[in-house]
Amino acid sequence: MMEMMMMKMRITIALFLISARYNAGQTLTRKVGTEVTLHPRPPAGSEVIRSGEWAFTGASVSLLVVDWDAAGVTVYERFKDRCELNRTTGVLMIKALTWKDSGVYKAVINDKGADSTHVSVLSPVPKPTVSGSCHLTLTRCVLTCDGDTTHAEPVTYDWSSGDRASISSLKSLTITQEEHGDDGEFSCVVKNDVSEERSERIANPFKTTSQTLTRKVGTEVTLHPGPPAGSEVIRSGEWAFTGASGSLLVLDWDAAGVTVYQGFKDRCELNRTTGVLMIKALTLEDSGVYKAEINNKGAGSTHVSVLSPVPKPTVSESCDLALTRCVLTCDGDTTHAEPVTYDWSSGDRASISSLKKLHITQEEHGDDGEFSCVVKNDVSEERSERIANPFKTTSELWRRIGTRIGIGFGVAVFLSVAVLAVAFFLYKRRTDDVNVTAIHCWCCLGDATHSSSAEETNRLR
């Protein structure tokens, strides 16, 4: 019977592949987690559906989904508990779709090939963020609509600025001071056939007078003062810095030249035409506010935050004696890396907590996989090694019990020794008191005898 079933499956898949090549059918797009309903072509005339099959071909696999006849319905492994079949019409509903369900579905009704349906299952697009990089002269910038679109492709992009909609459909938008200098804030939309998300708006870099930049220790930062009003030419300027230890000049310039001050020597590149300043080899002490003055007029200020990269974290654990509740801690020295965020995962379950400490219980997490944590800040990200689920490690239970028994035994021995020592001390003290009393009595008796003898001698005289 098994051989007949395997032969039946091979024949069905072969028919499916042949007919899929010549009959593409319709295409349906669905979002991960939703459902799709597949309709076969009804049999000719008044023919009644007696039996049928649905087969699937995906990126790297071909297999049966379901088949049926008068004896009943068989749903195959990958689609178990996710199918609803109408045996009268052959209509099939597949629920809880995953991106792995993308592919071509082909029906065979009464041993005759029917239409095929291509199903595309997409993840929803993420909310995008806009990053930017500008030329040193601040005459040209590139804005990028960032976001992980894995399993969400194909996606499209749409940029807007102020009241201007759909100014570009590319992922990266190139803007110039000449063309976009007066534009409003920029934002982008990323979308696919099942979802759409818009980024937060960012300021026009050609109009920015105050901004915050975060950089990693050892890297560089580029500071833009903003262009002077109208067509005014920059003749002189300065950059000043205010940090945790006070305020000081970074550099100043005029027609005679450029002066770089202590603490920033050999680390600065200045464009005297635009006032744009690059500071290299950043240190933690470079965190603070940088303020430009152009042609003796105040210009833009920029807050720079210099962070250390986060360390690779380690996971420590602490469990109760019964091993029903544990606390996992994502450890690591984040000095000078703050603020940091945490993210815990277990097996295939991602983002189960965003706290440094993860509280788990046997009831809720007993069947979870290995645990790991991610610590990150705005300039770096590190993941710990995975550790075994403590509720699955029986040797850990015995180790903990053994440790506690050992501690208890040690305490008992210590108390026993202490009790014996006190008893011995009391016994010895009592013995010493008895001996002293005896000696005292003997001495007293000797004195009495000596006195009596003396008195007898005097009487005889």
Short mmCIF file of C-alpha atoms in Angstrom, two decimals:
data_model
loop_
_atom_site.label_atom_id
_atom_site.label_comp_id
_atom_site.label_asym_id
_atom_site.label_seq_id
_atom_site.Cartn_x
_atom_site.Cartn_y
_atom_site.Cartn_z
CA MET A 1 0.00 0.00 0.00
CA MET A 2 2.89 2.30 0.81
CA GLU A 3 4.44 1.70 -2.61
CA MET A 4 1.13 2.51 -4.31
CA MET A 5 0.87 5.74 -2.34
CA MET A 6 4.43 6.75 -3.26
CA MET A 7 3.78 5.96 -6.95
CA LYS A 8 0.57 7.96 -6.79
CA MET A 9 2.45 10.92 -5.32
CA ARG A 10 5.16 10.78 -8.00
CA ILE A 11 2.61 10.62 -10.79
CA THR A 12 0.65 13.54 -9.30
CA ILE A 13 3.75 15.70 -8.93
CA ALA A 14 4.87 14.85 -12.48
CA LEU A 15 1.46 15.83 -13.87
CA PHE A 16 1.59 18.95 -11.75
CA LEU A 17 5.00 20.03 -13.06
CA ILE A 18 3.98 19.44 -16.68
CA SER A 19 0.71 21.31 -16.38
CA ALA A 20 2.23 24.10 -14.28
CA ARG A 21 4.60 24.81 -17.16
CA TYR A 22 1.79 25.30 -19.61
CA ASN A 23 -0.94 26.63 -17.35
CA ALA A 24 0.23 29.42 -15.07
CA GLY A 25 -3.31 30.20 -13.80
CA GLN A 26 -3.87 33.14 -11.44
CA THR A 27 -1.60 34.80 -8.87
CA LEU A 28 -2.66 35.57 -5.31
CA THR A 29 -0.61 37.62 -2.82
CA ARG A 30 -1.14 37.20 0.90
CA LYS A 31 0.47 38.42 4.12
CA VAL A 32 2.28 36.07 6.50
CA GLY A 33 -0.16 34.69 9.07
CA THR A 34 -3.30 35.09 6.93
CA GLU A 35 -5.11 32.55 4.74
CA VAL A 36 -5.68 31.82 1.07
CA THR A 37 -8.56 30.07 -0.71
CA LEU A 38 -7.76 28.03 -3.84
CA HIS A 39 -10.46 27.28 -6.42
CA PRO A 40 -10.03 24.49 -8.97
CA ARG A 41 -11.74 24.65 -12.34
CA PRO A 42 -15.10 22.83 -11.91
CA PRO A 43 -15.47 19.58 -13.89
CA ALA A 44 -17.17 19.72 -17.27
CA GLY A 45 -20.95 19.62 -17.48
CA SER A 46 -22.68 17.98 -14.55
CA GLU A 47 -19.79 15.71 -13.63
CA VAL A 48 -19.62 15.11 -9.90
CA ILE A 49 -16.29 15.39 -8.10
CA ARG A 50 -15.45 11.91 -6.82
CA SER A 51 -11.78 12.41 -5.96
CA GLY A 52 -9.08 14.98 -6.19
CA GLU A 53 -5.67 16.24 -5.10
CA TRP A 54 -3.89 19.50 -4.46
CA ALA A 55 -0.10 19.53 -5.00
CA PHE A 56 2.46 22.23 -4.26
CA THR A 57 5.77 23.26 -5.81
CA GLY A 58 7.90 25.78 -3.92
CA ALA A 59 11.40 27.15 -4.21
CA SER A 60 13.08 23.81 -3.56
CA VAL A 61 10.37 21.25 -2.93
CA SER A 62 7.40 19.53 -4.57
CA LEU A 63 4.87 17.69 -2.44
CA LEU A 64 1.22 16.82 -1.97
CA VAL A 65 -0.97 19.09 0.12
CA VAL A 66 -4.16 17.02 0.37
CA ASP A 67 -6.02 14.27 -1.50
CA TRP A 68 -9.48 12.82 -1.11
CA ASP A 69 -11.93 10.22 -2.41
CA ALA A 70 -14.99 8.42 -1.14
CA ALA A 71 -12.97 6.91 1.72
CA GLY A 72 -11.93 10.23 3.20
CA VAL A 73 -9.41 13.10 3.19
CA THR A 74 -5.64 12.91 3.76
CA VAL A 75 -3.76 16.09 4.64
CA TYR A 76 0.01 15.75 4.36
CA GLU A 77 2.57 16.64 7.01
CA ARG A 78 3.53 20.21 6.20
CA PHE A 79 -0.08 21.35 5.91
CA LYS A 80 -1.65 19.41 8.80
CA ASP A 81 -4.07 21.39 10.97
CA ARG A 82 -4.00 24.26 8.45
CA CYS A 83 -6.39 23.08 5.72
CA GLU A 84 -10.13 23.20 5.16
CA LEU A 85 -11.41 21.29 2.12
CA ASN A 86 -14.83 21.33 0.46
CA ARG A 87 -14.98 17.83 -1.11
CA THR A 88 -17.98 18.79 -3.22
CA THR A 89 -16.26 21.71 -4.98
CA GLY A 90 -12.58 20.93 -4.37
CA VAL A 91 -12.08 24.42 -2.89
CA LEU A 92 -9.14 24.44 -0.46
CA MET A 93 -8.39 26.98 2.27
CA ILE A 94 -4.87 27.09 3.75
CA LYS A 95 -4.53 29.04 7.01
CA ALA A 96 -1.61 30.49 9.01
CA LEU A 97 0.48 31.08 5.89
CA THR A 98 4.26 31.37 6.11
CA TRP A 99 6.64 32.72 3.48
CA LYS A 100 7.63 29.09 2.80
CA ASP A 101 4.11 28.52 1.45
CA SER A 102 4.93 30.69 -1.58
CA GLY A 103 4.74 28.68 -4.78
CA VAL A 104 2.39 27.08 -7.31
CA TYR A 105 -0.64 25.02 -6.24
CA LYS A 106 -2.19 22.62 -8.76
CA ALA A 107 -5.47 20.73 -8.49
CA VAL A 108 -6.22 17.34 -10.06
CA ILE A 109 -9.96 16.62 -10.13
CA ASN A 110 -11.29 13.16 -11.03
CA ASP A 111 -7.77 12.32 -12.29
CA LYS A 112 -7.81 15.32 -14.66
CA GLY A 113 -5.56 18.33 -14.38
CA ALA A 114 -7.25 21.61 -13.42
CA ASP A 115 -6.04 25.21 -13.12
CA SER A 116 -2.94 26.13 -11.14
CA THR A 117 -2.63 29.09 -8.76
CA HIS A 118 0.56 30.93 -7.85
CA VAL A 119 0.57 32.11 -4.23
CA SER A 120 3.04 34.73 -3.02
CA VAL A 121 3.27 35.02 0.79
CA LEU A 122 4.98 38.22 1.94
CA SER A 123 6.09 39.56 5.30
CA PRO A 124 4.81 43.04 6.13
CA VAL A 125 7.31 45.80 5.42
CA PRO A 126 9.11 47.35 8.42
CA LYS A 127 8.75 50.98 9.43
CA PRO A 128 11.67 52.57 7.54
CA THR A 129 14.24 55.01 8.85
CA VAL A 130 15.97 57.70 6.82
CA SER A 131 19.76 57.98 6.95
CA GLY A 132 21.77 60.63 5.20
CA SER A 133 25.28 61.44 4.09
CA CYS A 134 26.41 64.76 2.68
CA HIS A 135 29.36 65.95 0.66
CA LEU A 136 31.92 67.90 2.64
CA THR A 137 30.83 71.12 0.91
CA LEU A 138 27.18 70.49 1.87
CA THR A 139 26.07 71.03 -1.71
CA ARG A 140 24.85 67.47 -2.28
CA CYS A 141 23.35 64.85 0.05
CA VAL A 142 22.06 61.29 -0.34
CA LEU A 143 19.10 60.19 1.78
CA THR A 144 18.44 56.45 2.07
CA CYS A 145 15.18 54.72 3.02
CA ASP A 146 16.46 51.95 5.30
CA GLY A 147 14.67 48.83 6.53
CA ASP A 148 15.04 45.04 6.50
CA THR A 149 12.76 43.89 3.67
CA THR A 150 13.77 40.22 3.86
CA HIS A 151 10.75 38.09 2.81
CA ALA A 152 8.85 41.33 2.03
CA GLU A 153 10.18 41.80 -1.50
CA PRO A 154 9.27 43.10 -3.99
CA VAL A 155 8.89 46.52 -2.38
CA THR A 156 8.53 50.02 -3.78
CA TYR A 157 9.65 53.38 -2.39
CA ASP A 158 8.06 56.81 -2.47
CA TRP A 159 9.69 60.04 -1.24
CA SER A 160 8.02 63.26 -0.23
CA SER A 161 9.25 66.63 1.01
CA GLY A 162 6.95 69.13 2.67
CA ASP A 163 3.95 69.46 0.36
CA ARG A 164 5.76 67.81 -2.55
CA ALA A 165 4.65 64.20 -2.93
CA SER A 166 6.23 61.39 -4.96
CA ILE A 167 9.47 63.22 -5.75
CA SER A 168 11.29 59.88 -6.24
CA SER A 169 10.57 56.14 -6.35
CA LEU A 170 14.15 55.01 -5.63
CA LYS A 171 15.49 53.67 -2.34
CA SER A 172 18.13 56.43 -2.26
CA LEU A 173 17.24 60.06 -2.92
CA THR A 174 19.96 62.43 -4.11
CA ILE A 175 19.29 66.07 -3.26
CA THR A 176 21.26 69.23 -3.97
CA GLN A 177 21.46 72.62 -2.30
CA GLU A 178 20.45 74.29 -5.56
CA GLU A 179 17.36 72.18 -6.21
CA HIS A 180 16.19 71.22 -2.70
CA GLY A 181 17.64 73.95 -0.44
CA ASP A 182 14.20 75.39 0.31
CA ASP A 183 12.34 72.07 0.59
CA GLY A 184 10.60 71.04 3.80
CA GLU A 185 11.17 67.90 5.84
CA PHE A 186 11.80 64.61 4.02
CA SER A 187 10.16 61.22 4.55
CA CYS A 188 9.85 57.96 2.63
CA VAL A 189 7.23 55.26 2.27
CA VAL A 190 8.09 51.60 1.69
CA LYS A 191 5.32 49.25 0.62
CA ASN A 192 4.53 45.90 -0.93
CA ASP A 193 1.29 44.25 -1.97
CA VAL A 194 0.25 43.50 1.62
CA SER A 195 1.49 46.44 3.71
CA GLU A 196 2.79 50.01 3.77
CA GLU A 197 4.86 52.02 6.28
CA ARG A 198 6.08 55.62 6.41
CA SER A 199 9.27 56.84 8.09
CA GLU A 200 9.49 59.69 10.55
CA ARG A 201 10.17 63.05 8.92
CA ILE A 202 13.75 64.36 9.01
CA ALA A 203 14.90 67.94 8.68
CA ASN A 204 16.23 69.22 5.37
CA PRO A 205 20.03 68.94 5.84
CA PHE A 206 20.48 72.22 3.94
CA LYS A 207 18.33 74.04 6.51
CA THR A 208 19.40 72.25 9.69
CA THR A 209 20.57 74.61 12.42
CA SER A 210 20.58 72.14 15.32
CA GLN A 211 20.96 68.38 15.27
CA THR A 212 22.24 65.41 17.27
CA LEU A 213 24.84 63.00 15.92
CA THR A 214 25.99 59.76 17.56
CA ARG A 215 29.39 58.29 16.71
CA LYS A 216 31.61 55.46 17.89
CA VAL A 217 34.92 56.03 19.64
CA GLY A 218 37.73 56.24 17.09
CA THR A 219 35.55 57.30 14.16
CA GLU A 220 34.88 60.75 12.75
CA VAL A 221 32.07 63.30 12.64
CA THR A 222 31.26 66.01 10.09
CA LEU A 223 29.71 69.22 11.37
CA HIS A 224 27.70 71.51 9.08
CA PRO A 225 27.13 75.12 10.14
CA GLY A 226 24.47 75.73 7.54
CA PRO A 227 25.00 78.07 4.60
CA PRO A 228 25.06 81.86 5.16
CA ALA A 229 22.05 83.87 4.09
CA GLY A 230 21.60 84.53 0.40
CA SER A 231 24.81 84.64 -1.62
CA GLU A 232 27.00 85.87 1.24
CA VAL A 233 30.58 84.57 1.07
CA ILE A 234 32.16 83.07 4.18
CA ARG A 235 35.12 85.28 5.13
CA SER A 236 35.75 84.11 8.68
CA GLY A 237 34.38 81.79 11.31
CA GLU A 238 34.97 79.65 14.34
CA TRP A 239 33.81 76.41 15.94
CA ALA A 240 33.44 76.31 19.73
CA PHE A 241 32.83 73.29 21.97
CA THR A 242 31.04 72.84 25.29
CA GLY A 243 31.53 69.53 27.04
CA ALA A 244 31.46 68.02 30.51
CA SER A 245 34.62 69.83 31.59
CA GLY A 246 33.84 73.27 30.17
CA SER A 247 33.89 75.38 27.01
CA LEU A 248 36.76 75.96 24.61
CA LEU A 249 37.55 76.84 21.01
CA VAL A 250 38.06 74.07 18.49
CA LEU A 251 39.38 76.30 15.69
CA ASP A 252 38.93 79.63 13.98
CA TRP A 253 39.83 80.99 10.57
CA ASP A 254 39.94 84.13 8.43
CA ALA A 255 41.85 85.34 5.36
CA ALA A 256 45.17 84.87 7.18
CA GLY A 257 44.71 81.17 7.88
CA VAL A 258 43.34 78.54 10.25
CA THR A 259 44.17 78.03 13.94
CA VAL A 260 43.38 74.69 15.56
CA TYR A 261 43.43 74.72 19.37
CA GLN A 262 44.80 72.25 21.91
CA GLY A 263 42.86 69.03 22.19
CA PHE A 264 41.88 69.04 18.52
CA LYS A 265 45.27 69.47 16.86
CA ASP A 266 46.01 66.98 14.06
CA ARG A 267 42.39 65.80 14.14
CA CYS A 268 40.52 68.47 12.15
CA GLU A 269 39.76 69.08 8.47
CA LEU A 270 38.06 72.38 7.63
CA ASN A 271 36.47 73.57 4.40
CA ARG A 272 36.91 77.34 4.66
CA THR A 273 34.46 77.95 1.81
CA THR A 274 31.51 76.22 3.55
CA GLY A 275 32.63 76.13 7.20
CA VAL A 276 32.14 72.36 7.27
CA LEU A 277 34.37 70.76 9.94
CA MET A 278 35.44 67.13 10.20
CA ILE A 279 36.83 65.88 13.53
CA LYS A 280 38.65 62.52 13.41
CA ALA A 281 39.75 59.95 16.02
CA LEU A 282 36.86 60.82 18.32
CA THR A 283 37.19 60.17 22.05
CA LEU A 284 34.62 60.03 24.84
CA GLU A 285 35.69 63.53 25.90
CA ASP A 286 34.56 64.86 22.50
CA SER A 287 30.90 64.42 23.50
CA GLY A 288 29.15 67.77 23.77
CA VAL A 289 27.72 70.68 21.80
CA TYR A 290 29.58 72.24 18.87
CA LYS A 291 28.56 75.74 17.85
CA ALA A 292 29.57 77.54 14.66
CA GLU A 293 29.91 81.27 14.14
CA ILE A 294 30.12 82.42 10.52
CA ASN A 295 31.07 86.00 9.55
CA ASN A 296 30.59 86.98 13.22
CA LYS A 297 27.02 85.63 13.22
CA GLY A 298 25.77 82.62 15.13
CA ALA A 299 25.09 79.59 12.96
CA GLY A 300 23.96 76.03 13.58
CA SER A 301 24.80 73.96 16.66
CA THR A 302 25.29 70.21 16.74
CA HIS A 303 25.21 67.89 19.72
CA VAL A 304 27.69 65.03 19.32
CA SER A 305 27.46 61.89 21.46
CA VAL A 306 30.55 59.66 21.34
CA LEU A 307 29.94 56.13 22.60
CA SER A 308 32.11 53.09 23.23
CA PRO A 309 31.02 49.93 21.43
CA VAL A 310 29.04 47.53 23.60
CA PRO A 311 30.88 44.45 24.91
CA LYS A 312 29.95 40.90 23.96
CA PRO A 313 27.55 39.99 26.76
CA THR A 314 27.50 36.83 28.86
CA VAL A 315 24.40 35.24 30.35
CA SER A 316 24.40 34.31 34.04
CA GLU A 317 21.60 32.44 35.75
CA SER A 318 20.12 32.03 39.21
CA CYS A 319 17.42 29.46 40.00
CA ASP A 320 15.39 28.51 43.06
CA LEU A 321 16.07 25.16 44.77
CA ALA A 322 13.03 23.50 43.18
CA LEU A 323 14.17 24.72 39.74
CA THR A 324 10.72 26.14 38.94
CA ARG A 325 11.84 29.74 38.49
CA CYS A 326 15.08 31.23 37.15
CA VAL A 327 16.48 34.69 36.46
CA LEU A 328 18.82 35.10 33.48
CA THR A 329 20.98 38.24 33.41
CA CYS A 330 22.59 39.80 30.34
CA ASP A 331 25.95 40.82 31.81
CA GLY A 332 28.55 43.17 30.37
CA ASP A 333 30.40 46.36 31.25
CA THR A 334 28.49 49.09 29.42
CA THR A 335 30.45 51.97 30.93
CA HIS A 336 30.68 54.75 28.32
CA ALA A 337 28.36 52.75 26.03
CA GLU A 338 25.08 53.92 27.56
CA PRO A 339 22.28 54.19 26.72
CA VAL A 340 21.98 50.52 25.74
CA THR A 341 19.01 48.29 25.02
CA TYR A 342 18.54 44.55 25.53
CA ASP A 343 16.78 41.93 23.48
CA TRP A 344 16.25 38.29 24.52
CA SER A 345 15.51 35.32 22.27
CA SER A 346 14.88 31.64 22.85
CA GLY A 347 15.07 29.11 20.04
CA ASP A 348 12.90 30.50 17.23
CA ARG A 349 11.18 33.00 19.55
CA ALA A 350 12.65 36.47 19.04
CA SER A 351 12.28 39.60 21.19
CA ILE A 352 10.74 37.87 24.20
CA SER A 353 11.97 40.64 26.53
CA SER A 354 13.74 44.00 26.38
CA LEU A 355 14.94 44.01 30.00
CA LYS A 356 18.44 43.26 31.27
CA LYS A 357 17.05 40.48 33.47
CA LEU A 358 14.78 37.79 32.04
CA HIS A 359 12.48 35.99 34.48
CA ILE A 360 11.51 32.51 33.30
CA THR A 361 9.39 29.75 34.82
CA GLN A 362 9.18 26.02 34.30
CA GLU A 363 5.51 26.35 33.41
CA GLU A 364 5.95 29.03 30.75
CA HIS A 365 9.44 28.32 29.38
CA GLY A 366 10.05 24.64 30.14
CA ASP A 367 9.94 23.67 26.46
CA ASP A 368 11.86 26.69 25.13
CA GLY A 369 15.14 26.31 23.26
CA GLU A 370 18.48 27.85 24.12
CA PHE A 371 18.53 31.43 25.42
CA SER A 372 20.68 34.34 24.26
CA CYS A 373 20.64 38.11 24.64
CA VAL A 374 21.64 41.04 22.47
CA VAL A 375 22.96 44.30 23.88
CA LYS A 376 23.17 47.30 21.59
CA ASN A 377 23.51 51.03 21.42
CA ASP A 378 23.36 53.48 18.53
CA VAL A 379 26.84 52.50 17.28
CA SER A 380 27.20 48.76 17.91
CA GLU A 381 25.47 45.49 18.69
CA GLU A 382 26.69 42.23 20.24
CA ARG A 383 25.02 38.86 20.92
CA SER A 384 25.91 36.49 23.74
CA GLU A 385 26.64 32.81 23.30
CA ARG A 386 23.55 30.65 23.60
CA ILE A 387 23.02 28.86 26.91
CA ALA A 388 20.94 25.75 27.53
CA ASN A 389 17.44 26.05 28.96
CA PRO A 390 18.05 25.42 32.71
CA PHE A 391 14.74 23.56 32.95
CA LYS A 392 16.01 21.00 30.45
CA THR A 393 19.40 20.39 32.08
CA THR A 394 18.94 17.60 34.65
CA SER A 395 22.63 17.59 35.53
CA GLU A 396 22.26 21.24 36.51
CA LEU A 397 19.48 20.29 38.90
CA TRP A 398 21.64 17.67 40.61
CA ARG A 399 24.58 20.07 40.71
CA ARG A 400 22.45 22.66 42.46
CA ILE A 401 21.02 20.10 44.88
CA GLY A 402 24.51 18.76 45.55
CA THR A 403 25.81 22.26 46.17
CA ARG A 404 23.05 22.97 48.64
CA ILE A 405 23.54 19.61 50.39
CA GLY A 406 27.27 20.34 50.59
CA ILE A 407 26.62 23.75 52.08
CA GLY A 408 24.15 22.27 54.56
CA PHE A 409 26.61 19.54 55.55
CA GLY A 410 29.36 22.11 56.03
CA VAL A 411 27.15 24.24 58.26
CA ALA A 412 26.18 21.18 60.33
CA VAL A 413 29.83 20.19 60.82
CA PHE A 414 30.76 23.73 61.83
CA LEU A 415 27.96 23.89 64.40
CA SER A 416 28.88 20.45 65.78
CA VAL A 417 32.52 21.47 66.23
CA ALA A 418 31.45 24.72 67.88
CA VAL A 419 29.19 22.86 70.35
CA LEU A 420 31.95 20.37 71.23
CA ALA A 421 34.43 23.20 71.74
CA VAL A 422 32.06 25.00 74.13
CA ALA A 423 31.37 21.77 76.05
CA PHE A 424 35.09 21.01 76.37
CA PHE A 425 35.78 24.54 77.58
CA LEU A 426 33.07 24.27 80.27
CA TYR A 427 34.29 20.82 81.33
CA LYS A 428 37.89 21.94 81.63
CA ARG A 429 36.93 25.01 83.55
CA ARG A 430 34.94 22.93 86.01
CA THR A 431 37.82 20.48 86.46
CA ASP A 432 40.27 23.30 87.10
CA ASP A 433 37.96 24.77 89.77
CA VAL A 434 37.79 21.41 91.60
CA ASN A 435 41.59 21.05 91.58
CA VAL A 436 42.09 24.56 92.93
CA THR A 437 39.64 23.88 95.75
CA ALA A 438 41.45 20.67 96.70
CA ILE A 439 44.83 22.35 96.81
CA HIS A 440 43.43 25.16 98.91
CA CYS A 441 41.98 22.70 101.41
CA TRP A 442 45.28 20.75 101.68
CA CYS A 443 47.17 23.94 102.30
CA CYS A 444 44.75 24.96 105.01
CA LEU A 445 45.07 21.52 106.69
CA GLY A 446 48.88 21.77 106.64
CA ASP A 447 48.82 25.16 108.33
CA ALA A 448 46.50 23.89 111.02
CA THR A 449 48.74 20.91 111.77
CA HIS A 450 51.84 23.08 111.93
CA SER A 451 50.16 25.47 114.38
CA SER A 452 49.03 22.64 116.67
CA SER A 453 52.55 21.18 116.85
CA ALA A 454 54.02 24.55 117.84
CA GLU A 455 51.51 25.00 120.62
CA GLU A 456 52.30 21.50 122.01
CA THR A 457 56.06 22.29 122.07
CA ASN A 458 55.51 25.49 124.01
CA ARG A 459 53.34 23.70 126.60
CA LEU A 460 56.03 21.11 127.35
CA ARG A 461 58.55 23.81 127.97
#
